[in-house]
Amino acid sequence: MAIHKRQVCVASSLTLALGLVFFSSATMAEEYDYYSWQSDNFHNGRFYAKQPQCVDIPPELRLCYTVGYKKMRLPNLLDHETMPEVMQQAGSWVPLLAKRCHADTQVFLCSLFTPVCLDRPIYPCRSLCEAVRNSCAPVMETYGFPWPEMLQCDKFPIDNDLCIPVQFSGNHATQTPASKACPPCDNELKADTVMEHFCASDFALKMKIKEVKKEKGDRKLIAAQKKKKVLKMGILRKKDLKKLTLYIKNGANCPCSQLDNLGSSFLIMGRKVDQQLLLMSIHKWDKKSKELKYALKYMKSQQCPTYHTVFQ
């Protein structure tokens, strides 16, 4: 997904500033002495047999490829030792950027997934973590995900010159004016967006919706009894399809334009959380959409990566 130019510029400026502070005349060494920063609270005293290396951020690492710098430290600050592991773990966070919950989301996540190459690790400041968490955790909870333990903000240093501070604050918390739509309804019908949600979902269906109700702050979608086309069965069982009910968590009052007219079929993708089927993404089934056709073709021919369910 495209990242707002302003955020890229911020990340670039941040990288330059850190470089001026920590680099000598030699700009990019290929390896650094890992043991110069030995144990700290964030790595729980863990040591690696191999010294850290400075490696290129590959284009396939979509979360951070546009962050504003080209090389990263490996192992990273989340204890990922190989690039495939970094890509697998980082991939599940890509959809969060599209939600525009905070303009510093990419800077924060990439400071951990793809830390900039310096002679010591530079962590995000606690205030940066808290700003992103306060804006993005409610969005994540909509999908049934709590803010993960590995990103608990008290693990990060209090603001000082040796950590990455908040870049945007106050009314500038989002890259563009934030949509008030329910998060599962706030997705473009683009092939890559559809596939990200398809891979992150437990199930995917083409179906009609009979009725929409409000229940305890959630929005309840009751599927029509007509035949449903299964695109991804996942954890669903045949008996689940007979009386299928989905929920938009905390979605009783937020807009969802797709549900204004229930006459058409829908592409529904979701997850099972605590015995409830939660809606992750909904699109009207547009037969003329080239993006949808491409996504459907991709679903049949490609295997999804195995994401750990941190956020999808």
mmCIF file of C-alpha atoms in Angstrom:
data_model
loop_
_atom_site.group_PDB
_atom_site.id
_atom_site.type_symbol
_atom_site.label_atom_id
_atom_site.label_comp_id
_atom_site.label_asym_id
_atom_site.label_seq_id
_atom_site.Cartn_x
_atom_site.Cartn_y
_atom_site.Cartn_z
ATOM 1 C CA MET A 1 0.000 0.000 0.000
ATOM 2 C CA ALA A 2 1.216 3.486 -0.746
ATOM 3 C CA ILE A 3 2.647 5.333 2.243
ATOM 4 C CA HIS A 4 2.029 9.028 2.514
ATOM 5 C CA LYS A 5 4.952 11.097 1.222
ATOM 6 C CA ARG A 6 5.078 13.181 4.358
ATOM 7 C CA GLN A 7 5.664 10.113 6.489
ATOM 8 C CA VAL A 8 8.442 8.933 4.196
ATOM 9 C CA CYS A 9 10.087 12.337 4.468
ATOM 10 C CA VAL A 10 9.848 12.195 8.244
ATOM 11 C CA ALA A 11 11.447 8.780 8.292
ATOM 12 C CA SER A 12 14.194 10.000 5.964
ATOM 13 C CA SER A 13 14.868 13.032 8.144
ATOM 14 C CA LEU A 14 14.889 10.833 11.208
ATOM 15 C CA THR A 15 17.413 8.518 9.633
ATOM 16 C CA LEU A 16 19.637 11.415 8.638
ATOM 17 C CA ALA A 17 19.480 12.913 12.117
ATOM 18 C CA LEU A 18 20.366 9.618 13.756
ATOM 19 C CA GLY A 19 23.150 9.151 11.257
ATOM 20 C CA LEU A 20 24.679 12.509 12.110
ATOM 21 C CA VAL A 21 24.615 11.676 15.791
ATOM 22 C CA PHE A 22 26.005 8.181 15.660
ATOM 23 C CA PHE A 23 28.047 7.819 12.503
ATOM 24 C CA SER A 24 31.625 8.797 12.036
ATOM 25 C CA SER A 25 33.012 9.550 8.583
ATOM 26 C CA ALA A 26 32.295 5.974 7.528
ATOM 27 C CA THR A 27 28.582 5.833 6.801
ATOM 28 C CA MET A 28 27.544 2.192 6.450
ATOM 29 C CA ALA A 29 29.614 -0.628 7.881
ATOM 30 C CA GLU A 30 28.593 -4.096 6.805
ATOM 31 C CA GLU A 31 28.861 -5.532 10.311
ATOM 32 C CA TYR A 32 28.800 -4.126 13.810
ATOM 33 C CA ASP A 33 30.114 -5.386 17.117
ATOM 34 C CA TYR A 34 26.977 -6.819 18.659
ATOM 35 C CA TYR A 35 28.641 -7.281 21.998
ATOM 36 C CA SER A 36 29.293 -3.556 22.342
ATOM 37 C CA TRP A 37 25.684 -3.264 23.516
ATOM 38 C CA GLN A 38 25.405 -6.709 25.108
ATOM 39 C CA SER A 39 22.410 -7.352 27.344
ATOM 40 C CA ASP A 40 19.553 -4.962 27.965
ATOM 41 C CA ASN A 41 15.959 -5.270 29.116
ATOM 42 C CA PHE A 42 14.586 -5.413 25.597
ATOM 43 C CA HIS A 43 16.513 -8.513 24.517
ATOM 44 C CA ASN A 44 16.197 -10.197 27.901
ATOM 45 C CA GLY A 45 19.909 -10.877 27.940
ATOM 46 C CA ARG A 46 19.767 -12.929 24.757
ATOM 47 C CA PHE A 47 22.973 -13.295 22.755
ATOM 48 C CA TYR A 48 23.521 -14.446 19.209
ATOM 49 C CA ALA A 49 26.362 -16.509 17.856
ATOM 50 C CA LYS A 50 26.433 -14.382 14.716
ATOM 51 C CA GLN A 51 27.263 -10.704 14.773
ATOM 52 C CA PRO A 52 24.609 -8.343 13.393
ATOM 53 C CA GLN A 53 24.828 -7.445 9.751
ATOM 54 C CA CYS A 54 23.698 -4.442 7.762
ATOM 55 C CA VAL A 55 21.493 -5.765 4.934
ATOM 56 C CA ASP A 56 19.216 -4.307 2.263
ATOM 57 C CA ILE A 57 15.501 -4.021 3.034
ATOM 58 C CA PRO A 58 13.948 -6.122 0.244
ATOM 59 C CA PRO A 59 11.034 -4.732 -1.820
ATOM 60 C CA GLU A 60 8.937 -7.705 -0.702
ATOM 61 C CA LEU A 61 9.088 -6.417 2.874
ATOM 62 C CA ARG A 62 6.170 -4.094 2.223
ATOM 63 C CA LEU A 63 5.764 -2.854 5.770
ATOM 64 C CA CYS A 64 9.121 -1.073 5.745
ATOM 65 C CA TYR A 65 10.451 -0.853 2.196
ATOM 66 C CA THR A 66 9.184 2.726 1.885
ATOM 67 C CA VAL A 67 10.140 3.826 5.395
ATOM 68 C CA GLY A 68 12.888 6.132 4.111
ATOM 69 C CA TYR A 69 16.133 4.200 4.516
ATOM 70 C CA LYS A 70 17.441 1.257 2.524
ATOM 71 C CA LYS A 71 19.422 -0.883 4.976
ATOM 72 C CA MET A 72 18.496 -2.578 8.232
ATOM 73 C CA ARG A 73 20.187 -4.326 11.095
ATOM 74 C CA LEU A 74 19.755 -8.107 11.299
ATOM 75 C CA PRO A 75 18.994 -9.657 13.800
ATOM 76 C CA ASN A 76 16.395 -6.982 14.419
ATOM 77 C CA LEU A 77 15.098 -5.629 17.730
ATOM 78 C CA LEU A 78 12.327 -8.233 17.945
ATOM 79 C CA ASP A 79 14.812 -11.129 17.991
ATOM 80 C CA HIS A 80 14.158 -12.137 14.363
ATOM 81 C CA GLU A 81 17.420 -13.596 13.088
ATOM 82 C CA THR A 82 16.638 -14.240 9.409
ATOM 83 C CA MET A 83 15.023 -12.211 6.636
ATOM 84 C CA PRO A 84 12.274 -14.813 5.961
ATOM 85 C CA GLU A 85 11.294 -14.587 9.629
ATOM 86 C CA VAL A 86 11.219 -10.776 9.485
ATOM 87 C CA MET A 87 9.082 -10.819 6.327
ATOM 88 C CA GLN A 88 6.675 -13.369 7.736
ATOM 89 C CA GLN A 89 6.124 -11.479 10.965
ATOM 90 C CA ALA A 90 6.073 -7.991 9.426
ATOM 91 C CA GLY A 91 3.607 -9.011 6.716
ATOM 92 C CA SER A 92 0.729 -9.371 9.153
ATOM 93 C CA TRP A 93 1.039 -5.686 10.094
ATOM 94 C CA VAL A 94 0.742 -4.255 6.570
ATOM 95 C CA PRO A 95 -3.068 -3.825 6.701
ATOM 96 C CA LEU A 96 -2.724 -1.649 9.805
ATOM 97 C CA LEU A 97 -0.967 1.049 7.763
ATOM 98 C CA ALA A 98 -4.009 1.331 5.516
ATOM 99 C CA LYS A 99 -6.197 2.078 8.534
ATOM 100 C CA ARG A 100 -4.316 5.373 9.083
ATOM 101 C CA CYS A 101 -4.787 5.071 12.832
ATOM 102 C CA HIS A 102 -1.590 7.066 13.457
ATOM 103 C CA ALA A 103 0.892 8.716 11.117
ATOM 104 C CA ASP A 104 3.839 7.259 13.060
ATOM 105 C CA THR A 105 2.687 3.642 12.784
ATOM 106 C CA GLN A 106 5.234 2.756 10.105
ATOM 107 C CA VAL A 107 8.101 4.581 11.838
ATOM 108 C CA PHE A 108 7.312 2.813 15.118
ATOM 109 C CA LEU A 109 6.952 -0.695 13.694
ATOM 110 C CA CYS A 110 9.934 -0.417 11.368
ATOM 111 C CA SER A 111 12.203 0.851 14.139
ATOM 112 C CA LEU A 112 11.755 -2.659 15.562
ATOM 113 C CA PHE A 113 11.277 -4.858 12.483
ATOM 114 C CA THR A 114 13.943 -3.137 10.342
ATOM 115 C CA PRO A 115 16.132 -1.067 12.686
ATOM 116 C CA VAL A 116 18.393 1.428 10.970
ATOM 117 C CA CYS A 117 22.069 0.438 10.769
ATOM 118 C CA LEU A 118 23.956 2.231 13.535
ATOM 119 C CA ASP A 119 26.711 1.233 15.928
ATOM 120 C CA ARG A 120 24.132 0.490 18.640
ATOM 121 C CA PRO A 121 20.396 -0.291 18.591
ATOM 122 C CA ILE A 122 18.061 2.694 18.667
ATOM 123 C CA TYR A 123 14.664 1.874 20.157
ATOM 124 C CA PRO A 124 11.434 3.840 19.796
ATOM 125 C CA CYS A 125 10.742 6.135 22.732
ATOM 126 C CA ARG A 126 8.005 5.123 25.129
ATOM 127 C CA SER A 127 5.984 8.175 24.085
ATOM 128 C CA LEU A 128 6.071 7.031 20.438
ATOM 129 C CA CYS A 129 4.831 3.586 21.422
ATOM 130 C CA GLU A 130 2.071 5.079 23.553
ATOM 131 C CA ALA A 131 0.936 7.466 20.815
ATOM 132 C CA VAL A 132 0.664 4.665 18.233
ATOM 133 C CA ARG A 133 -0.884 2.250 20.727
ATOM 134 C CA ASN A 134 -3.534 4.731 21.899
ATOM 135 C CA SER A 135 -4.620 5.412 18.307
ATOM 136 C CA CYS A 136 -4.280 1.918 16.830
ATOM 137 C CA ALA A 137 -5.245 -0.450 19.658
ATOM 138 C CA PRO A 138 -8.978 0.363 19.298
ATOM 139 C CA VAL A 139 -8.758 -0.494 15.585
ATOM 140 C CA MET A 140 -7.000 -3.774 16.365
ATOM 141 C CA GLU A 141 -9.619 -4.651 18.975
ATOM 142 C CA THR A 142 -12.269 -4.314 16.287
ATOM 143 C CA TYR A 143 -10.702 -7.374 14.680
ATOM 144 C CA GLY A 144 -10.386 -9.214 17.987
ATOM 145 C CA PHE A 145 -6.673 -8.488 18.500
ATOM 146 C CA PRO A 146 -5.319 -6.981 21.720
ATOM 147 C CA TRP A 147 -2.200 -4.827 21.689
ATOM 148 C CA PRO A 148 0.554 -7.515 21.684
ATOM 149 C CA GLU A 149 2.806 -8.253 24.619
ATOM 150 C CA MET A 150 5.937 -7.773 22.530
ATOM 151 C CA LEU A 151 4.952 -4.114 22.018
ATOM 152 C CA GLN A 152 4.103 -3.227 25.620
ATOM 153 C CA CYS A 153 5.219 0.382 25.899
ATOM 154 C CA ASP A 154 6.868 0.136 29.308
ATOM 155 C CA LYS A 155 9.577 -1.958 27.640
ATOM 156 C CA PHE A 156 10.827 1.074 25.741
ATOM 157 C CA PRO A 157 12.995 3.919 27.032
ATOM 158 C CA ILE A 158 11.637 7.164 28.369
ATOM 159 C CA ASP A 159 12.216 9.975 25.884
ATOM 160 C CA ASN A 160 15.832 10.981 25.525
ATOM 161 C CA ASP A 161 18.320 11.706 22.770
ATOM 162 C CA LEU A 162 18.958 8.006 22.176
ATOM 163 C CA CYS A 163 15.461 6.876 21.185
ATOM 164 C CA ILE A 164 13.088 7.676 18.324
ATOM 165 C CA PRO A 165 10.486 10.255 19.418
ATOM 166 C CA VAL A 166 6.963 11.016 18.222
ATOM 167 C CA GLN A 167 7.050 12.648 14.794
ATOM 168 C CA PHE A 168 3.385 13.705 14.631
ATOM 169 C CA SER A 169 1.296 14.854 17.559
ATOM 170 C CA GLY A 170 -1.975 16.534 18.401
ATOM 171 C CA ASN A 171 -4.264 16.995 15.431
ATOM 172 C CA HIS A 172 -1.657 15.551 13.068
ATOM 173 C CA ALA A 173 -2.097 11.992 14.245
ATOM 174 C CA THR A 174 -3.250 10.645 10.912
ATOM 175 C CA GLN A 175 -1.746 10.696 7.450
ATOM 176 C CA THR A 176 -5.050 11.776 5.926
ATOM 177 C CA PRO A 177 -8.354 12.643 7.614
ATOM 178 C CA ALA A 178 -9.296 9.441 9.370
ATOM 179 C CA SER A 179 -12.376 7.658 8.122
ATOM 180 C CA LYS A 180 -15.174 7.212 10.639
ATOM 181 C CA ALA A 181 -16.323 4.059 8.874
ATOM 182 C CA CYS A 182 -16.191 0.726 10.674
ATOM 183 C CA PRO A 183 -12.687 -0.657 10.005
ATOM 184 C CA PRO A 184 -13.898 -3.814 8.179
ATOM 185 C CA CYS A 185 -15.912 -1.578 5.839
ATOM 186 C CA ASP A 186 -13.091 0.890 5.200
ATOM 187 C CA ASN A 187 -11.157 -1.017 2.529
ATOM 188 C CA GLU A 188 -10.639 -0.237 -1.150
ATOM 189 C CA LEU A 189 -11.579 -2.890 -3.647
ATOM 190 C CA LYS A 190 -7.973 -3.390 -4.744
ATOM 191 C CA ALA A 191 -6.495 -6.788 -5.493
ATOM 192 C CA ASP A 192 -3.569 -6.450 -3.090
ATOM 193 C CA THR A 193 -5.844 -5.214 -0.279
ATOM 194 C CA VAL A 194 -8.272 -8.085 -0.852
ATOM 195 C CA MET A 195 -5.433 -10.606 -0.842
ATOM 196 C CA GLU A 196 -3.913 -9.254 2.356
ATOM 197 C CA HIS A 197 -7.228 -9.714 4.121
ATOM 198 C CA PHE A 198 -7.843 -13.070 2.429
ATOM 199 C CA CYS A 199 -4.529 -14.432 3.677
ATOM 200 C CA ALA A 200 -5.067 -13.019 7.149
ATOM 201 C CA SER A 201 -8.638 -14.337 7.460
ATOM 202 C CA ASP A 202 -9.794 -17.683 8.763
ATOM 203 C CA PHE A 203 -12.490 -17.907 6.092
ATOM 204 C CA ALA A 204 -13.771 -16.152 2.967
ATOM 205 C CA LEU A 205 -17.189 -16.416 1.314
ATOM 206 C CA LYS A 206 -19.377 -15.010 -1.423
ATOM 207 C CA MET A 207 -22.782 -14.602 0.195
ATOM 208 C CA LYS A 208 -25.923 -12.519 0.639
ATOM 209 C CA ILE A 209 -26.919 -10.816 3.883
ATOM 210 C CA LYS A 210 -30.515 -11.187 5.082
ATOM 211 C CA GLU A 211 -30.521 -8.783 8.004
ATOM 212 C CA VAL A 212 -28.337 -6.433 10.045
ATOM 213 C CA LYS A 213 -28.973 -5.841 13.760
ATOM 214 C CA LYS A 214 -27.304 -4.055 16.668
ATOM 215 C CA GLU A 215 -26.408 -6.121 19.699
ATOM 216 C CA LYS A 216 -24.531 -4.957 22.827
ATOM 217 C CA GLY A 217 -22.534 -2.339 20.937
ATOM 218 C CA ASP A 218 -21.706 -4.714 18.083
ATOM 219 C CA ARG A 219 -23.255 -4.992 14.631
ATOM 220 C CA LYS A 220 -24.687 -8.394 13.808
ATOM 221 C CA LEU A 221 -24.870 -9.639 10.206
ATOM 222 C CA ILE A 222 -27.243 -12.525 9.581
ATOM 223 C CA ALA A 223 -26.508 -14.409 6.362
ATOM 224 C CA ALA A 224 -29.252 -15.285 3.899
ATOM 225 C CA GLN A 225 -30.088 -18.960 3.612
ATOM 226 C CA LYS A 226 -29.261 -18.997 -0.084
ATOM 227 C CA LYS A 227 -26.297 -21.017 -1.239
ATOM 228 C CA LYS A 228 -22.946 -19.545 -0.295
ATOM 229 C CA LYS A 229 -19.799 -19.876 -2.351
ATOM 230 C CA VAL A 230 -16.844 -20.894 -0.191
ATOM 231 C CA LEU A 231 -13.550 -19.284 -1.226
ATOM 232 C CA LYS A 232 -11.707 -20.317 1.921
ATOM 233 C CA MET A 233 -13.253 -22.740 4.398
ATOM 234 C CA GLY A 234 -10.608 -22.482 7.101
ATOM 235 C CA ILE A 235 -12.066 -23.175 10.541
ATOM 236 C CA LEU A 236 -15.690 -23.121 9.349
ATOM 237 C CA ARG A 237 -17.694 -26.314 9.429
ATOM 238 C CA LYS A 238 -20.620 -27.187 7.198
ATOM 239 C CA LYS A 239 -23.092 -26.602 10.022
ATOM 240 C CA ASP A 240 -21.660 -23.091 10.482
ATOM 241 C CA LEU A 241 -22.696 -22.225 6.933
ATOM 242 C CA LYS A 242 -26.350 -23.124 7.571
ATOM 243 C CA LYS A 243 -26.902 -20.441 10.223
ATOM 244 C CA LEU A 244 -24.053 -18.020 9.619
ATOM 245 C CA THR A 245 -23.876 -14.921 11.806
ATOM 246 C CA LEU A 246 -21.003 -12.435 11.760
ATOM 247 C CA TYR A 247 -20.184 -9.497 14.013
ATOM 248 C CA ILE A 248 -18.502 -6.131 13.594
ATOM 249 C CA LYS A 249 -16.948 -5.644 17.025
ATOM 250 C CA ASN A 250 -17.917 -2.286 18.561
ATOM 251 C CA GLY A 251 -19.551 -1.498 15.214
ATOM 252 C CA ALA A 252 -23.110 -0.688 16.247
ATOM 253 C CA ASN A 253 -22.865 3.003 15.410
ATOM 254 C CA CYS A 254 -20.042 3.438 12.878
ATOM 255 C CA PRO A 255 -20.993 3.795 9.181
ATOM 256 C CA CYS A 256 -20.688 0.864 6.790
ATOM 257 C CA SER A 257 -21.800 1.954 3.331
ATOM 258 C CA GLN A 258 -21.681 -1.599 1.981
ATOM 259 C CA LEU A 259 -24.594 -2.491 4.254
ATOM 260 C CA ASP A 260 -26.820 0.365 3.103
ATOM 261 C CA ASN A 261 -28.230 -1.884 0.382
ATOM 262 C CA LEU A 262 -28.429 -5.612 1.040
ATOM 263 C CA GLY A 263 -29.646 -6.500 -2.430
ATOM 264 C CA SER A 264 -26.285 -7.599 -3.822
ATOM 265 C CA SER A 265 -23.890 -10.390 -2.944
ATOM 266 C CA PHE A 266 -20.832 -9.656 -0.833
ATOM 267 C CA LEU A 267 -17.265 -10.839 -0.496
ATOM 268 C CA ILE A 268 -16.987 -11.588 3.212
ATOM 269 C CA MET A 269 -13.750 -12.374 5.050
ATOM 270 C CA GLY A 270 -13.473 -13.016 8.752
ATOM 271 C CA ARG A 271 -11.911 -14.640 11.791
ATOM 272 C CA LYS A 272 -13.175 -16.761 14.640
ATOM 273 C CA VAL A 273 -12.476 -15.171 18.039
ATOM 274 C CA ASP A 274 -13.925 -16.528 21.294
ATOM 275 C CA GLN A 275 -16.567 -18.545 19.443
ATOM 276 C CA GLN A 276 -17.729 -15.478 17.497
ATOM 277 C CA LEU A 277 -17.196 -14.981 13.790
ATOM 278 C CA LEU A 278 -15.800 -11.464 13.388
ATOM 279 C CA LEU A 279 -15.970 -9.578 10.106
ATOM 280 C CA MET A 280 -12.552 -8.481 8.859
ATOM 281 C CA SER A 281 -13.462 -7.158 5.435
ATOM 282 C CA ILE A 282 -16.576 -6.713 3.316
ATOM 283 C CA HIS A 283 -16.885 -5.743 -0.348
ATOM 284 C CA LYS A 284 -19.863 -5.654 -2.666
ATOM 285 C CA TRP A 285 -19.463 -8.375 -5.264
ATOM 286 C CA ASP A 286 -18.842 -6.337 -8.410
ATOM 287 C CA LYS A 287 -18.739 -8.653 -11.424
ATOM 288 C CA LYS A 288 -17.232 -5.909 -13.581
ATOM 289 C CA SER A 289 -14.360 -5.156 -11.220
ATOM 290 C CA LYS A 290 -10.995 -6.110 -12.723
ATOM 291 C CA GLU A 291 -9.445 -5.862 -9.262
ATOM 292 C CA LEU A 292 -11.873 -8.437 -7.882
ATOM 293 C CA LYS A 293 -11.319 -10.752 -10.847
ATOM 294 C CA TYR A 294 -7.557 -10.540 -10.344
ATOM 295 C CA ALA A 295 -7.914 -11.233 -6.628
ATOM 296 C CA LEU A 296 -10.127 -14.270 -7.246
ATOM 297 C CA LYS A 297 -7.642 -15.627 -9.745
ATOM 298 C CA TYR A 298 -4.837 -15.101 -7.241
ATOM 299 C CA MET A 299 -6.802 -16.897 -4.509
ATOM 300 C CA LYS A 300 -6.970 -20.011 -6.661
ATOM 301 C CA SER A 301 -3.339 -20.043 -7.752
ATOM 302 C CA GLN A 302 -1.280 -18.728 -4.843
ATOM 303 C CA GLN A 303 -0.515 -19.931 -1.350
ATOM 304 C CA CYS A 304 -0.658 -17.443 1.475
ATOM 305 C CA PRO A 305 2.281 -16.941 3.835
ATOM 306 C CA THR A 306 1.801 -18.251 7.359
ATOM 307 C CA TYR A 307 1.317 -15.159 9.468
ATOM 308 C CA HIS A 308 1.378 -15.188 13.202
ATOM 309 C CA THR A 309 -1.860 -13.529 14.190
ATOM 310 C CA VAL A 310 -0.573 -10.319 15.710
ATOM 311 C CA PHE A 311 -2.695 -8.082 13.543
ATOM 312 C CA GLN A 312 -4.381 -8.784 10.214
#
